[in-house]
Coordinates of C-alpha atoms and ligand atoms in Angstrom, one line a residue:
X1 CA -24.6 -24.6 4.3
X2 CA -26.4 -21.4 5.1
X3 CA -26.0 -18.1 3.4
X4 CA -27.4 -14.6 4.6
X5 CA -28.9 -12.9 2.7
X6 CA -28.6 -9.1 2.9
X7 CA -31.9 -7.2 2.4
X8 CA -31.3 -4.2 2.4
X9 CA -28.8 -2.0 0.7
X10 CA -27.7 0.1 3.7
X11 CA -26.1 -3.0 4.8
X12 CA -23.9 -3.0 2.5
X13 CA -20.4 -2.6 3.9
X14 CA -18.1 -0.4 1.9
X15 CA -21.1 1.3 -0.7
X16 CA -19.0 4.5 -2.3
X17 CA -19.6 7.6 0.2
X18 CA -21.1 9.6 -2.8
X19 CA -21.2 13.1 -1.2
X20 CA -17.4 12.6 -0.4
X21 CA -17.1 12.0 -4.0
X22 CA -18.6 15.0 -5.3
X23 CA -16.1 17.2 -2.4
X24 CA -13.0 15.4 -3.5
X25 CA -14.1 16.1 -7.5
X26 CA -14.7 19.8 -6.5
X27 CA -11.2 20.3 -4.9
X28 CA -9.5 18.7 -7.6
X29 CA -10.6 20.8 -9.8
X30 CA -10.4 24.0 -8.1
X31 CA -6.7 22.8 -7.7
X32 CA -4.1 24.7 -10.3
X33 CA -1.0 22.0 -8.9
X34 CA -0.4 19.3 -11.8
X35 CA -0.6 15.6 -10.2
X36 CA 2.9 15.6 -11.3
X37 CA 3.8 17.8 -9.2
X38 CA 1.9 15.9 -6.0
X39 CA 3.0 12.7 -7.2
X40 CA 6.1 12.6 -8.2
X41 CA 7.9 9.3 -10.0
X42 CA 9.6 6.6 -7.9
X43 CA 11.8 5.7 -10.0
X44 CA 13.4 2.6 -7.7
X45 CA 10.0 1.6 -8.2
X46 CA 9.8 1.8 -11.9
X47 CA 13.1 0.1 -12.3
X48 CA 12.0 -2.6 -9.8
X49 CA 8.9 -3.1 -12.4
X50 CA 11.0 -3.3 -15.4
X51 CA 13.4 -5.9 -14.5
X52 CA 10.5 -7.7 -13.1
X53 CA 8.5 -7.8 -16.2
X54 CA 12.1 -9.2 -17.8
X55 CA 12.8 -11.4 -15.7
X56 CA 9.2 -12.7 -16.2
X57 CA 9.7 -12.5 -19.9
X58 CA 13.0 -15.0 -19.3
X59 CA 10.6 -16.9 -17.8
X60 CA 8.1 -17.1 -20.4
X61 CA 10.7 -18.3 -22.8
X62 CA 11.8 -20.8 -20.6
X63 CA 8.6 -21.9 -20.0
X64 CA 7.6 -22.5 -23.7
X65 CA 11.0 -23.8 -25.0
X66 CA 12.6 -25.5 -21.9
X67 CA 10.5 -26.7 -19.0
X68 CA 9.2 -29.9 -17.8
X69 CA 5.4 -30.6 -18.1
X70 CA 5.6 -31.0 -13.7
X71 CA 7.1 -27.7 -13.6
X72 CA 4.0 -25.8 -15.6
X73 CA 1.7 -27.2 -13.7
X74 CA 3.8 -26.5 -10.6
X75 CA 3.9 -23.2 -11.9
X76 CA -0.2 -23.1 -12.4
X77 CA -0.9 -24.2 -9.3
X78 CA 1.1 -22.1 -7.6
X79 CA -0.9 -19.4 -9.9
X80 CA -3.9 -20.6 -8.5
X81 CA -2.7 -20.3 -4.7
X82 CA -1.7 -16.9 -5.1
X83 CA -4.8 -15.5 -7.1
X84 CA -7.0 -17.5 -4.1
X85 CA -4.8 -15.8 -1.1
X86 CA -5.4 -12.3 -2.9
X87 CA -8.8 -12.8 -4.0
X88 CA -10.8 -15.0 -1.5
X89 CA -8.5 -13.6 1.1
X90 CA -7.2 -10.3 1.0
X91 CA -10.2 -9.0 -1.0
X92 CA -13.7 -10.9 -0.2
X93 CA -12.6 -11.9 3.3
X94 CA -10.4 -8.9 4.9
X95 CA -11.1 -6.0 2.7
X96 CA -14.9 -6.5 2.5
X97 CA -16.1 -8.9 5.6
X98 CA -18.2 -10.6 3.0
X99 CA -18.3 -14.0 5.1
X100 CA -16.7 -15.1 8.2
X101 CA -14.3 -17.5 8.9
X102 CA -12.3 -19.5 11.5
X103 CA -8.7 -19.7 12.2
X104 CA -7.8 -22.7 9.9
X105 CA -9.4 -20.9 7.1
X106 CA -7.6 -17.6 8.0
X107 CA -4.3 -19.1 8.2
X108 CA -5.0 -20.6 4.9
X109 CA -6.0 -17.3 3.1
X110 CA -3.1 -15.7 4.8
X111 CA -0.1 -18.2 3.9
X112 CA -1.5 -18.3 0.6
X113 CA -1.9 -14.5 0.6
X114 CA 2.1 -14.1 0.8
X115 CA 2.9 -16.0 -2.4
X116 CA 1.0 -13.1 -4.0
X117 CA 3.3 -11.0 -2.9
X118 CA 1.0 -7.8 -3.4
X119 CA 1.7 -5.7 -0.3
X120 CA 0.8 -7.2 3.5
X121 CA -3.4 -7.8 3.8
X122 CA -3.3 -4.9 6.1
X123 CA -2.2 -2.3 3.5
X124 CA -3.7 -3.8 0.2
X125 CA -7.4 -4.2 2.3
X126 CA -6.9 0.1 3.1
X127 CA -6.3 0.7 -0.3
X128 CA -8.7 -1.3 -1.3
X129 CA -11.6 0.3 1.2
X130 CA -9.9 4.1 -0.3
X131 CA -10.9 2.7 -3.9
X132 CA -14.9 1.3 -2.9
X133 CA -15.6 4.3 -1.1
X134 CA -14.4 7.0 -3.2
X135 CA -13.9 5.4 -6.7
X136 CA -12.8 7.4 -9.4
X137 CA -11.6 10.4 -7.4
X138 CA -8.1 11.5 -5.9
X139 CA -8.6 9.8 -2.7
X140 CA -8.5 6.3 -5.4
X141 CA -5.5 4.7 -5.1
X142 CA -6.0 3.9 -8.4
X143 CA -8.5 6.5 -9.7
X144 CA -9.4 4.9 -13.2
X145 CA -9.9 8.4 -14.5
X146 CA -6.3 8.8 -14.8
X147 CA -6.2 6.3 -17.8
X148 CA -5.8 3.0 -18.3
X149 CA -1.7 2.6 -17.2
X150 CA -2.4 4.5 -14.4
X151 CA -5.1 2.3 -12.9
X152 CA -3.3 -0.9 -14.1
X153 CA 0.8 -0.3 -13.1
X154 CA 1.4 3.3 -13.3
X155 CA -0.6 4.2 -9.8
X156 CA 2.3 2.0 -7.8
X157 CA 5.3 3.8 -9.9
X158 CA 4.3 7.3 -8.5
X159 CA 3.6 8.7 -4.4
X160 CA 0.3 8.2 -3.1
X161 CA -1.9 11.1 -4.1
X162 CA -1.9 13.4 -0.8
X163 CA -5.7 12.2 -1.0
X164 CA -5.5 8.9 -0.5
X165 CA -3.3 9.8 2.6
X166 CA -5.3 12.1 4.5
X167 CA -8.8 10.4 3.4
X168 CA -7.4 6.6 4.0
X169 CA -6.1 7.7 7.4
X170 CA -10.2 8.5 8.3
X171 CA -10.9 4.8 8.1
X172 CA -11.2 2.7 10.4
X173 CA -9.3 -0.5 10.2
X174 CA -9.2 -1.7 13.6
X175 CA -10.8 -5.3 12.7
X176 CA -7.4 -5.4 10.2
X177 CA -5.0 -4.1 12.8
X178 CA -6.1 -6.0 15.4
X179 CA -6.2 -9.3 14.0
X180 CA -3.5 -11.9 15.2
X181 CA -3.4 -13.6 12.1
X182 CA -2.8 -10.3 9.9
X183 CA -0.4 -9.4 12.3
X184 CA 1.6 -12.2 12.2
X185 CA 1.4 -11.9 8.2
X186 CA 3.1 -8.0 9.2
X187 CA 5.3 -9.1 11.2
X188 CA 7.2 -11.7 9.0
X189 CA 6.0 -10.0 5.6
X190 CA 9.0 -9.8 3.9
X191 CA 11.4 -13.3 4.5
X192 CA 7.6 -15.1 4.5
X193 CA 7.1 -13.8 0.6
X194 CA 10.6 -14.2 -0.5
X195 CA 11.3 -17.7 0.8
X196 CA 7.9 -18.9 -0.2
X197 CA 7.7 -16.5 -4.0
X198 CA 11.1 -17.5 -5.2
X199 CA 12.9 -19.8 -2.7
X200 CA 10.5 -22.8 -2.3
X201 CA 9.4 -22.2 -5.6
X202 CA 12.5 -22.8 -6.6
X203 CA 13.5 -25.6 -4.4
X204 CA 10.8 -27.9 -5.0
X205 CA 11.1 -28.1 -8.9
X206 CA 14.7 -29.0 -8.6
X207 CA 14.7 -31.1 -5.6
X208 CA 11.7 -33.8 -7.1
X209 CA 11.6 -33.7 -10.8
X210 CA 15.1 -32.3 -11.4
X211 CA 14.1 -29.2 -13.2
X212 CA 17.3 -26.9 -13.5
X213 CA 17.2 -24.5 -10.2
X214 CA 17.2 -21.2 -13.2
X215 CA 13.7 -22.7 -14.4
X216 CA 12.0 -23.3 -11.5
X217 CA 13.4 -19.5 -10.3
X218 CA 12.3 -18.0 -13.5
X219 CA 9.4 -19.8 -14.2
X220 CA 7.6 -20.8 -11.0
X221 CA 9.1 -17.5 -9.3
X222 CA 9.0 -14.7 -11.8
X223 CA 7.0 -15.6 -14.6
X224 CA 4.0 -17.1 -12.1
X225 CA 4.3 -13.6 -10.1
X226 CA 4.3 -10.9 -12.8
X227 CA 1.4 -13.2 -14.1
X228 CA -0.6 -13.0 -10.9
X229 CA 0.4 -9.3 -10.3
X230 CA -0.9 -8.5 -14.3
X231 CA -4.2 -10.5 -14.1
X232 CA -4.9 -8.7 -10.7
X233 CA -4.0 -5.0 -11.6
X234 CA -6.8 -6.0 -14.8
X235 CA -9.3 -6.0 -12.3
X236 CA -8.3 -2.1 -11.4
X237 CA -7.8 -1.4 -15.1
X238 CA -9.8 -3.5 -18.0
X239 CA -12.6 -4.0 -15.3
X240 CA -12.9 -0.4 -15.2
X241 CA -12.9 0.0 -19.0
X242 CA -14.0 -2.5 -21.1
X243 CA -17.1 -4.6 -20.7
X244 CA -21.3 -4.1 -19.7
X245 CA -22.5 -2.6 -16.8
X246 CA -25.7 -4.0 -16.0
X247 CA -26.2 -3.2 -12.1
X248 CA -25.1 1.0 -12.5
X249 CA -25.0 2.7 -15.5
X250 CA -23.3 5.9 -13.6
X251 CA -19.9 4.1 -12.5
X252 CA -16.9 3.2 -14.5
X253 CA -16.6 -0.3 -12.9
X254 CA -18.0 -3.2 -15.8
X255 CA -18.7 -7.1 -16.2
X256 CA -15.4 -8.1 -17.8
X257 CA -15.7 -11.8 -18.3
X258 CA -12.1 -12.3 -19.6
X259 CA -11.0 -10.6 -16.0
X260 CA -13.4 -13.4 -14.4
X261 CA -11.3 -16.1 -16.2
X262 CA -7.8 -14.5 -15.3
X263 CA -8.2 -13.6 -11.6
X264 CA -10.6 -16.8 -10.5
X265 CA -14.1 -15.0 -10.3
X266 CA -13.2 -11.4 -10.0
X267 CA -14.5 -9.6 -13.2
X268 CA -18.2 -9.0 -12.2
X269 CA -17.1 -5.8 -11.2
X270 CA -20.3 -3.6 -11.7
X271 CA -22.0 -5.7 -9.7
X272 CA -19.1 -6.1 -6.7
X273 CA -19.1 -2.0 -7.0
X274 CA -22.7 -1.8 -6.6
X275 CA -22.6 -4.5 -4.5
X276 CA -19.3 -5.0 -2.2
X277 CA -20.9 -7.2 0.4
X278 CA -21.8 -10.2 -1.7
X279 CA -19.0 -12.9 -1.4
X280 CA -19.6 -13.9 -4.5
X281 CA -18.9 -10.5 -6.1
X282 CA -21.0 -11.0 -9.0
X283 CA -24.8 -12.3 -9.5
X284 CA -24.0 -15.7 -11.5
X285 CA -22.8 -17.3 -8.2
X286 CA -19.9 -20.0 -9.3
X287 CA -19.7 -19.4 -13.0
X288 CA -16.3 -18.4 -13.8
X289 CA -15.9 -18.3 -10.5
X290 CA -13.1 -20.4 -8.7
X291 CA -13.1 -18.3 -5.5
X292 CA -16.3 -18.2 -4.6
X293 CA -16.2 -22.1 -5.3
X294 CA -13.5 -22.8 -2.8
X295 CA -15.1 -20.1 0.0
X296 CA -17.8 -22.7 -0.8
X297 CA -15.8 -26.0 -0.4
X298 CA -14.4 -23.8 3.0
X299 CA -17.8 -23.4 4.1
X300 CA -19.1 -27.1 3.6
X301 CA -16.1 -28.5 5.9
X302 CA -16.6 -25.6 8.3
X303 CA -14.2 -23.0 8.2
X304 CA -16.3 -20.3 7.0
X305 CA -19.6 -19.5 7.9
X306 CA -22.2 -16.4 7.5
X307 CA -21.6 -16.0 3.6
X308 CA -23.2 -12.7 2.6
X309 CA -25.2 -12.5 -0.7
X310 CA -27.6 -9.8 -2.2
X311 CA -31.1 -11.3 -3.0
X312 CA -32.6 -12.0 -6.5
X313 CA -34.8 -9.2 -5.8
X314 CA -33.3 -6.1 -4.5
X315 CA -30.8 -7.1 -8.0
X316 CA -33.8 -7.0 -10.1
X317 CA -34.6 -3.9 -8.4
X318 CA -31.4 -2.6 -8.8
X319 CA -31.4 -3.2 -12.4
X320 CA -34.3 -1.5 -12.9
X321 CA -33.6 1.3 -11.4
X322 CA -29.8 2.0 -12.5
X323 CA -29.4 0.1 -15.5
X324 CA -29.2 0.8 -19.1
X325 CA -32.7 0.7 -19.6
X326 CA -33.1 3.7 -16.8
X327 CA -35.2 6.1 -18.0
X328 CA -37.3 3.6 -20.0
X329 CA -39.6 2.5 -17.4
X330 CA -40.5 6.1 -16.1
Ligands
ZN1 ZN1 -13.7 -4.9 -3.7
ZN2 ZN1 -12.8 -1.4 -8.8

């Protein structure tokens, strides 16, 4: 099981473009329109959130008062698929190229990608390449200095900040467009995420343990979904907000350990900011770390290959030079 190591921090893929930054910061605040006026409310949007979140709620209730034992863990499994097709596929695979991996292992990330149910690859990896590269700024999808709703739900209840538009358009996302398996994924994004969010989910509690069809929708569908969506928008909201950030004092992006738990290994989010080509997107390797245990379970049968960490070294260096004790050591 070999790993690359990356030596050099020009190789990192997706590193914030920092004199974009300070443009996009200048405009917006030589700009006298109110983001309320560019980004107006969706409301179909909002509304599609709030029965969501009750429906989810139904579920929770359900969940804690009526449901078999073999439908919760159904219903954590199921958790555990989705979180691994958004995290170890969507994010450390397609939006960041942080390893390589063959067609079983693509499929795999892909099928389990749908359950997520979290926008096709192809559009959640752009976003996600608008919010590496200019973090914190308009062109963020969801620019943390906006507040803590905005970065979490809010961003998705309101248009796309003409920003994000006109700078997302500048990237290139050939490798995402032309891959047959993302395409397929585009192609049958919608009747793929329904049957297998809410249909099958629904289905299989019913059909082998006998769970009533309204607790297996509610609790396996809605509740497992608006708890995967929640944990994930965490990563865009409490990881830029609460927690340490050893690897870059100057960014909002922290360690949030509690986001590690939730989302399967994604909270080391000063270091994954600082630096995006580690699959492992954090320096403590497995520890609270599910994905980066199952990319390593892929890799040891085969399907994925060329994992990408940062050395020891350039962290320490890193550290040094950009963490909290900066300043100390001149
Ligand atoms: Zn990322
Ligand atoms: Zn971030």
């Amino acid at each position: 099981m070999s790993c690359t190591t990356v030596t050099e921090t020009e190789e990192q893929f997706l590193t914030p473009e920092l004199k974009q930054i300070e443009e996009i910061r200048a405009v917006s605040k030589s700009k006298t329109v109110s983001a309320r006026d560019l980004q107006p409310i969706v409301w179909r949007n909002v509304a599609k959130f709030a029965l969501l979140h009750l429906a989810g709620l139904v579920g929770l209730y359900q969940a804690i008062f009526y449901a078999k034992w073999a439908t919760l863990l159904f219903t954590f499994v199921l958790f555990c698929v989705s979180q691994f097709g958004a995290t170890g596929g969507a994010h450390r695979l397609w939006s960041h190229r942080s390893f390589k991996a063959h067609w079983p292992a693509k499929v795999i990330l892909m099928y389990f990608n749908t359950f997520s149910f979290q926008n096709d690859i192809i559009e959640w990896a752009r976003d996600h390449r608008c919010h590496h590269k200019w973090t914190d700024t308009d062109a963020d999808p969801h620019n943390a200095q906006r507040g803590l709703f905005y970065s979490h739900i809010g961003w998705l209840m309101v248009k796309k900040h003409p920003e994000v538009i006109r700078r997302g358009k500048t990237l290139d996302i050939s490798d995402l467009t032309n891959d047959p398996v993302l395409k397929f994924q585009r192609k049958y994004y919608l009747p793929m995420a329904i049957f297998n969010g809410f249909i099958f989910t629904t289905i299989v509690p019913w059909y082998f343990w006998g769970e009533t069809a309204f607790n297996a929708l509610y609790i396996a569908g809605f509740l497992r979904y608006v708890a995967s969506l929640n944990v994930t928008f965490c990563v865009n909201s409490l990881a830029h907000f609460i927690g340490y950030k050893p690897y870059d004092l100057s960014i909002s992006p922290t360690e949030n350990i509690m986001t590690s738990i939730t989302t399967m290994g994604e909270g080391g989010h000063n270091y994954h900011h600082t630096f995006p080509q580690d699959y492992r997107t954090s320096e403590f390797g497995r520890f609270a770390n599910w994905t980066t245990i199952l990319i390593d379970i892929f890799a040891a049968l085969g399907w994925v290959y060329d994992r990408k960490t940062v050395s020891n070294e350039i962290i320490a260096r890193q550290i040094a030079k950009h963490g909290p004790n900066f300043g100390h050591s001149h």
